[in-house]
CSV table of C-alpha atoms in Angstrom, one decimal:
chain,number,residue,atom,x,y,z
L,1,MET,CA,152.4,17.9,98.6
L,2,ILE,CA,153.2,15.2,96.2
L,3,THR,CA,150.2,13.2,97.3
L,4,ASN,CA,147.8,16.1,96.7
L,5,PRO,CA,149.2,18.3,93.9
L,6,THR,CA,147.5,21.6,93.0
L,7,ARG,CA,145.7,21.3,89.7
L,8,GLN,CA,146.6,23.8,86.9
L,9,ARG,CA,143.1,25.1,86.6
L,10,SER,CA,143.1,26.0,90.3
L,11,LEU,CA,145.9,28.5,89.6
L,12,ARG,CA,143.8,30.4,87.2
L,13,GLY,CA,141.8,33.5,88.2
L,14,HIS,CA,138.1,33.5,88.3
L,15,LYS,CA,136.3,33.8,85.0
L,16,PRO,CA,134.6,37.2,85.0
L,17,ALA,CA,130.8,37.0,85.0
L,18,ARG,CA,128.5,39.2,83.1
L,19,PRO,CA,125.7,40.9,84.8
L,20,SER,CA,122.2,39.5,84.2
L,21,PRO,CA,119.8,41.6,82.2
L,22,ARG,CA,118.0,42.3,85.5
L,23,SER,CA,121.1,43.4,87.4
L,24,ALA,CA,122.4,45.4,84.4
L,25,ASN,CA,119.5,47.8,84.9
L,26,THR,CA,120.1,48.4,88.6
L,27,ALA,CA,121.2,51.7,90.0
L,28,ASP,CA,124.4,50.1,91.4
L,29,HIS,CA,125.5,48.8,88.0
L,30,GLN,CA,124.7,52.1,86.3
L,31,ALA,CA,126.7,53.9,88.9
L,32,VAL,CA,129.7,51.7,88.1
L,33,LEU,CA,129.3,52.3,84.4
L,34,ALA,CA,129.1,56.1,85.0
L,35,TRP,CA,132.7,55.9,86.2
L,36,ARG,CA,133.9,53.4,83.7
L,37,LEU,CA,132.5,54.5,80.3
L,38,THR,CA,134.5,56.9,78.2
L,39,PRO,CA,133.1,59.3,75.6
L,40,ARG,CA,134.2,56.8,72.9
L,41,ASP,CA,132.3,54.0,74.7
L,42,ARG,CA,129.1,56.1,74.8
L,43,TRP,CA,129.6,56.9,71.1
L,44,ILE,CA,129.8,53.2,70.3
L,45,ILE,CA,126.6,52.6,72.3
L,46,ARG,CA,124.8,55.2,70.1
L,47,MET,CA,126.2,53.7,66.9
L,48,LEU,CA,125.0,50.2,67.8
L,49,HIS,CA,121.6,51.5,68.6
L,50,GLU,CA,121.5,53.4,65.3
L,51,HIS,CA,122.8,50.8,63.0
L,52,ARG,CA,121.8,47.6,64.9
L,53,VAL,CA,125.0,45.6,64.4
L,54,LEU,CA,128.7,46.4,63.7
L,55,THR,CA,131.5,43.9,63.3
L,56,ALA,CA,134.7,43.9,65.4
L,57,HIS,CA,136.7,45.0,62.3
L,58,GLN,CA,134.3,47.9,61.6
L,59,ILE,CA,134.4,49.2,65.2
L,60,THR,CA,138.2,49.0,65.2
L,61,ALA,CA,138.4,51.0,61.9
L,62,LEU,CA,135.9,53.5,63.2
L,63,ALA,CA,137.2,54.3,66.6
L,64,PHE,CA,140.4,52.5,67.6
L,65,PRO,CA,144.1,52.8,66.6
L,66,SER,CA,144.6,49.0,66.5
L,67,PHE,CA,142.6,45.8,66.3
L,68,ARG,CA,144.1,44.7,69.7
L,69,SER,CA,143.0,47.8,71.6
L,70,GLY,CA,139.6,47.6,70.0
L,71,ARG,CA,139.2,43.9,70.9
L,72,GLN,CA,140.3,44.5,74.5
L,73,ARG,CA,137.9,47.4,75.0
L,74,MET,CA,134.9,45.6,73.3
L,75,ARG,CA,135.6,42.6,75.6
L,76,GLU,CA,135.3,44.9,78.6
L,77,LEU,CA,132.1,46.4,77.3
L,78,TYR,CA,130.8,42.9,76.8
L,79,LEU,CA,131.7,41.8,80.4
L,80,TRP,CA,130.0,44.9,81.8
L,81,GLY,CA,126.7,44.0,79.9
L,82,VAL,CA,127.0,47.1,77.7
L,83,VAL,CA,127.1,45.2,74.4
L,84,ASP,CA,126.3,41.7,73.3
L,85,ARG,CA,128.1,39.7,70.6
L,86,PHE,CA,127.6,36.7,68.3
L,87,GLN,CA,129.7,35.1,65.5
L,88,PRO,CA,127.6,33.9,62.5
L,89,PHE,CA,128.4,30.7,60.7
L,90,VAL,CA,130.2,31.0,57.4
L,91,THR,CA,131.0,28.2,55.0
L,92,LEU,CA,134.6,29.3,54.5
L,93,GLY,CA,136.9,30.8,57.1
L,94,THR,CA,135.7,32.5,60.3
L,95,ALA,CA,133.3,35.4,60.6
L,96,PRO,CA,134.3,38.4,62.7
L,97,MET,CA,132.6,39.0,66.0
L,98,HIS,CA,129.3,40.9,65.5
L,99,TYR,CA,128.3,43.4,68.3
L,100,VAL,CA,124.8,44.6,69.2
L,101,LEU,CA,123.5,46.7,72.1
L,102,ALA,CA,122.9,45.0,75.4
L,103,PRO,CA,120.5,46.0,78.2
L,104,ALA,CA,123.0,48.0,80.2
L,105,GLY,CA,124.1,50.0,77.2
L,106,ALA,CA,120.4,50.7,76.3
L,107,ALA,CA,119.9,52.0,79.9
L,108,VAL,CA,122.8,54.3,79.5
L,109,LEU,CA,121.5,55.7,76.2
L,110,ALA,CA,118.0,56.1,77.5
L,111,ALA,CA,119.2,58.0,80.6
L,112,GLU,CA,121.4,60.3,78.5
L,113,ASP,CA,118.3,61.2,76.4
L,114,GLY,CA,115.9,61.5,79.3
L,115,LEU,CA,113.9,58.5,78.2
L,116,ASP,CA,112.8,55.1,79.6
L,117,VAL,CA,114.3,52.1,77.9
L,118,LYS,CA,110.8,51.2,76.6
L,119,GLU,CA,110.4,54.7,75.1
L,120,LEU,CA,113.7,54.2,73.4
L,121,GLY,CA,112.2,51.3,71.5
L,122,TYR,CA,114.8,48.9,72.7
L,123,ARG,CA,114.1,45.2,73.3
L,124,HIS,CA,117.0,42.7,74.0
L,125,ASP,CA,115.4,39.9,72.1
L,126,ARG,CA,114.8,42.2,69.1
L,127,ALA,CA,118.3,43.6,69.2
L,128,PHE,CA,119.8,40.1,69.3
L,129,GLY,CA,117.4,38.9,66.6
L,130,VAL,CA,119.5,40.5,63.9
L,131,ALA,CA,121.8,37.5,64.3
L,132,HIS,CA,119.1,35.4,62.5
L,133,SER,CA,117.8,38.1,60.1
L,134,LEU,CA,117.9,37.4,56.4
L,135,ARG,CA,119.1,41.0,56.0
L,136,LEU,CA,122.2,40.6,58.3
L,137,ALA,CA,124.6,40.5,55.4
L,138,HIS,CA,123.0,43.6,53.8
L,139,THR,CA,123.0,45.5,57.1
L,140,VAL,CA,126.7,44.7,57.6
L,141,GLY,CA,127.5,45.6,54.0
L,142,VAL,CA,126.0,49.1,54.3
L,143,ALA,CA,127.9,49.6,57.5
L,144,GLU,CA,131.1,48.5,55.8
L,145,TRP,CA,130.5,51.0,53.0
L,146,PHE,CA,130.3,53.9,55.5
L,147,THR,CA,133.1,52.5,57.6
L,148,ALA,CA,135.4,52.7,54.5
L,149,LEU,CA,134.5,56.3,54.2
L,150,VAL,CA,135.3,57.1,57.8
L,151,ASP,CA,138.6,55.2,57.6
L,152,ARG,CA,139.4,57.2,54.5
L,153,ALA,CA,138.7,60.4,56.5
L,154,HIS,CA,141.0,59.2,59.3
L,155,HIS,CA,143.9,58.8,56.9
L,156,ASP,CA,143.4,61.8,54.5
L,157,PRO,CA,145.8,64.7,54.9
L,158,PRO,CA,144.6,67.2,57.6
L,159,ASP,CA,144.4,70.1,55.1
L,160,GLU,CA,141.7,68.2,53.1
L,161,ALA,CA,139.5,68.2,56.2
L,162,SER,CA,137.7,65.0,55.1
L,163,ARG,CA,134.9,63.7,57.2
L,164,VAL,CA,131.6,61.9,57.1
L,165,VAL,CA,129.2,64.5,58.3
L,166,ALA,CA,126.0,62.3,58.4
L,167,TRP,CA,125.2,58.6,58.4
L,168,TRP,CA,121.6,57.6,58.9
L,169,SER,CA,120.5,54.0,59.2
L,170,GLU,CA,117.8,52.4,57.1
L,171,TYR,CA,115.5,52.6,60.1
L,172,ARG,CA,115.9,56.3,60.6
L,173,CYS,CA,115.4,56.9,56.9
L,174,ALA,CA,112.2,54.9,57.0
L,175,LYS,CA,110.9,57.0,60.0
L,176,HIS,CA,111.5,60.2,58.0
L,177,PHE,CA,110.8,59.3,54.4
L,178,GLY,CA,109.1,55.9,54.6
L,179,ASP,CA,105.8,57.1,53.2
L,180,LEU,CA,107.5,58.0,49.9
L,181,THR,CA,110.8,56.0,49.7
L,182,ARG,CA,113.0,53.8,51.8
L,183,PRO,CA,116.7,54.2,51.1
L,184,ASP,CA,119.3,51.9,52.6
L,185,ALA,CA,121.1,54.9,54.1
L,186,TYR,CA,121.5,58.7,54.0
L,187,GLY,CA,124.9,60.3,54.2
L,188,ARG,CA,127.0,63.4,53.8
L,189,TRP,CA,130.7,63.4,52.7
L,190,THR,CA,133.0,66.4,52.8
L,191,THR,CA,136.5,66.8,51.6
L,192,ALA,CA,138.7,69.6,50.2
L,193,GLY,CA,136.0,72.2,51.0
L,194,GLN,CA,133.3,70.3,48.9
L,195,GLU,CA,130.3,68.5,50.5
L,196,VAL,CA,127.8,66.1,48.9
L,197,GLU,CA,124.7,64.6,50.5
L,198,PHE,CA,123.2,61.4,49.1
L,199,PHE,CA,120.8,58.5,49.5
L,200,LEU,CA,122.5,55.1,49.2
L,201,GLU,CA,121.0,52.1,47.4
L,202,TYR,CA,123.3,49.2,48.3
L,203,ASP,CA,122.8,46.3,45.9
L,204,PHE,CA,124.1,42.8,46.9
L,205,GLY,CA,123.3,41.3,43.5
L,206,THR,CA,120.2,39.5,44.8
L,207,GLU,CA,117.6,42.1,44.2
L,208,VAL,CA,115.6,42.2,41.0
L,209,LEU,CA,116.9,45.3,39.1
L,210,GLY,CA,113.4,46.3,38.1
L,211,LYS,CA,112.6,46.7,41.7
L,212,LEU,CA,115.7,48.8,42.3
L,213,ALA,CA,114.7,51.0,39.3
L,214,GLY,CA,111.2,51.3,40.6
L,215,LYS,CA,112.5,53.2,43.7
L,216,LEU,CA,113.3,56.2,41.5
L,217,ALA,CA,109.7,57.2,41.4
L,218,GLY,CA,109.7,57.4,45.2
L,219,TYR,CA,112.8,59.6,45.2
L,220,ALA,CA,111.2,61.9,42.7
L,221,ALA,CA,108.1,62.2,44.9
L,222,LEU,CA,110.3,63.0,47.9
L,223,ALA,CA,112.2,65.7,46.0
L,224,ALA,CA,108.9,67.3,44.8
L,225,ALA,CA,107.5,67.2,48.3
L,226,THR,CA,110.5,68.7,50.1
L,227,GLY,CA,112.0,70.9,47.3
L,228,ILE,CA,115.4,69.3,48.0
L,229,THR,CA,117.2,67.5,45.1
L,230,THR,CA,119.3,64.8,46.6
L,231,PRO,CA,121.5,62.5,44.5
L,232,VAL,CA,120.9,58.7,44.7
L,233,LEU,CA,124.0,56.6,44.7
L,234,VAL,CA,123.7,53.0,43.6
L,235,TRP,CA,126.5,50.7,44.7
L,236,LEU,CA,126.7,47.3,43.0
L,237,PRO,CA,129.0,44.3,43.5
L,238,THR,CA,130.5,44.1,40.0
L,239,ALA,CA,131.0,46.2,36.9
L,240,ARG,CA,129.1,43.7,34.9
L,241,ARG,CA,126.0,44.0,37.1
L,242,GLU,CA,126.5,47.8,37.0
L,243,ALA,CA,126.3,47.9,33.2
L,244,THR,CA,123.0,45.9,33.3
L,245,ALA,CA,121.6,48.1,36.1
L,246,ARG,CA,122.4,51.3,34.3
L,247,ARG,CA,120.3,50.3,31.4
L,248,VAL,CA,117.3,49.4,33.6
L,249,LEU,CA,117.8,52.5,35.8
L,250,HIS,CA,118.1,54.9,32.8
L,251,ARG,CA,114.9,53.5,31.3
L,252,ALA,CA,113.0,54.2,34.5
L,253,TRP,CA,114.7,57.5,35.0
L,254,ARG,CA,113.6,58.8,31.6
L,255,GLU,CA,110.0,57.9,32.5
L,256,LEU,CA,109.9,60.3,35.5
L,257,ASP,CA,107.9,63.5,35.2
L,258,ASP,CA,111.0,65.5,36.0
L,259,PRO,CA,114.1,63.4,35.8
L,260,SER,CA,116.3,66.3,37.0
L,261,LEU,CA,114.8,65.9,40.5
L,262,VAL,CA,116.6,62.6,40.8
L,263,PRO,CA,120.3,62.7,39.9
L,264,VAL,CA,121.7,59.1,39.9
L,265,ALA,CA,125.2,57.8,39.9
L,266,THR,CA,126.5,54.2,39.9
L,267,ALA,CA,129.6,52.5,41.0
L,268,ALA,CA,130.9,48.9,41.5
L,269,ALA,CA,132.9,47.4,44.3
L,270,ASP,CA,135.4,45.7,41.9
L,271,LEU,CA,136.4,49.1,40.5
L,272,LEU,CA,138.2,49.9,43.7
L,273,ASN,CA,141.9,49.6,43.5
L,274,PRO,CA,143.0,47.0,46.1
L,275,ASP,CA,146.6,48.2,46.0
L,276,THR,CA,145.7,51.6,47.5
L,277,ALA,CA,146.2,52.0,51.2
L,278,HIS,CA,142.6,52.8,52.0
L,279,PRO,CA,140.2,52.1,49.1
L,280,SER,CA,136.7,53.6,49.7
L,281,PRO,CA,133.6,54.9,48.0
L,282,ALA,CA,135.2,58.3,47.9
L,283,ASP,CA,137.5,57.1,45.1
L,284,GLN,CA,137.2,57.8,41.4
L,285,VAL,CA,134.6,55.1,40.7
L,286,TRP,CA,131.3,57.1,40.2
L,287,LEU,CA,129.6,57.5,36.9
L,288,PRO,CA,126.5,59.7,36.6
L,289,LEU,CA,123.6,58.0,34.9
L,290,HIS,CA,122.6,60.9,32.6
L,291,PRO,CA,125.1,60.9,29.7
L,292,ALA,CA,124.8,64.6,29.3
L,293,ALA,CA,125.6,65.3,32.9
L,294,GLY,CA,128.8,67.1,32.1
L,295,ILE,CA,131.3,64.4,33.2
L,296,GLY,CA,131.8,61.6,30.7
L,297,ALA,CA,134.3,59.7,32.8
L,298,ARG,CA,134.2,58.3,36.4
L,299,CYS,CA,134.8,60.9,39.1
L,300,GLU,CA,135.3,61.0,42.8
L,301,LEU,CA,132.4,61.2,45.2
L,302,HIS,CA,132.7,64.9,46.1
L,303,ARG,CA,132.9,65.8,42.3
L,304,LEU,CA,129.4,64.5,41.6
L,305,LEU,CA,127.8,67.9,42.3
L,306,ASP,CA,129.8,69.4,39.4
L,307,ALA,CA,128.3,66.8,37.1
L,308,TRP,CA,124.8,67.8,37.9
L,309,HIS,CA,125.5,71.5,38.7
L,310,LEU,CA,123.8,71.2,42.0
L,311,PRO,CA,124.3,73.7,44.9
L,312,PRO,CA,126.0,72.3,48.0
L,313,PRO,CA,123.7,71.0,50.7
L,314,THR,CA,122.7,73.2,53.7
L,315,GLY,CA,125.1,72.8,56.6
L,316,PRO,CA,124.4,70.5,59.5
L,317,ASP,CA,124.9,71.6,63.1
L,318,GLY,CA,127.9,70.6,65.2
L,319,ASP,CA,126.4,67.3,66.4
L,320,GLY,CA,126.2,65.9,62.9
L,321,GLU,CA,122.4,66.5,62.7
L,322,SER,CA,121.4,67.4,59.2
L,323,ALA,CA,119.0,70.2,58.3
L,324,ARG,CA,116.8,67.3,57.0
L,325,GLU,CA,116.0,66.4,60.6
L,326,PRO,CA,114.1,69.2,62.3
L,327,ASP,CA,111.1,66.8,62.8
L,328,THR,CA,112.8,64.0,64.6
L,329,PRO,CA,110.2,62.0,66.5
L,330,PRO,CA,110.4,63.1,70.2
L,331,LEU,CA,111.0,59.6,71.5
L,332,MET,CA,113.7,58.8,68.9
L,333,ALA,CA,117.3,59.3,69.8
L,334,PRO,CA,119.2,61.8,67.6
L,335,ALA,CA,121.5,60.4,65.0
L,336,PRO,CA,125.0,60.0,66.4
L,337,PRO,CA,127.9,61.8,64.6
L,338,PRO,CA,129.6,59.3,62.3
L,339,MET,CA,133.1,60.4,63.4
L,340,PRO,CA,134.2,59.2,66.9
L,341,PRO,CA,134.9,61.8,69.5
L,342,THR,CA,138.5,63.0,69.7
L,343,PRO,CA,140.3,61.4,72.7
L,344,PRO,CA,141.4,63.9,75.4
L,345,PRO,CA,145.1,64.4,75.9
L,346,ALA,CA,146.8,62.0,78.3
L,347,THR,CA,147.1,63.1,82.0
L,348,SER,CA,149.4,62.1,84.8
L,349,ARG,CA,146.7,60.2,86.7
L,350,GLY,CA,148.4,56.9,85.9
L,351,PRO,CA,148.0,54.1,83.3
L,352,SER,CA,145.0,52.6,85.1
L,353,THR,CA,142.8,55.6,84.4
L,354,GLN,CA,143.9,56.5,80.9
L,355,LYS,CA,141.3,55.9,78.2
L,356,ARG,CA,142.0,53.1,75.9
């Protein structure tokens, strides 16, 4: 009636409420998630547990055909208590939404691996604490580096069979190699029938270069202990810093007992061509440290083995697990495959049940 009009806000639907951390771990809520979660959702859960934090743009590039579909699905996972999110403050512009694992997602992961959530090593406050970490930008930067590789694999011609075979987080590397060295990541990239494995040192321009060069001794000790020669890739923000870093790295590299155990190559972010469709670390931006390596010019990532005359790495199994990981701690979840699962073909069950 004109004397008692309906307010606009009364015409809106109820705002969906997220489950509390306590209710997210109940059997009823887990039963609902068992019906709702797709293989891609479960892969995202594992990726967030492995890498601690991923941005909305990174998750979209990794697993979704468009930003809109990724945003919608991540919102649903947030409302179900599977993921949490935060938006850090930036002085210019707006930061993308950052996603971390929430209690319901951790419960799903623990159940899949036959563990308790405590045995998984998950704590909600610790997972969300990355929002205040002084290494947040570095963690996101390493994830962006590998996301660009995965995005490149998505768009390469099918006959090249490009894919990221392995992507280990800094935490996993510390668990396996921390007594000798602590790389920012370990990865494997394959394309055109060639595969290269590597340790990544991601430089943000804030670390003292002498400290970066000092890590080469740890890589040499690891190679001597395992009998595996693994290249070390140093990614720097600018070509100018790369030139300075190469002098410092080469001096430390020559002082090693056996420099051949630690092949090193450098590249800079500003060497990527922004006009290409999908610029990535797989491009022709890598320069081996040793001047007599056999390649005097910059080369693509998969061509580095030719520079050092190294044999290809031993093959991982079908789940993306490397031969480096036979001794995974029993209470540590296995590393997730870096490439998302292939979506199943559409069925005739109706649009409400199709996976997004």
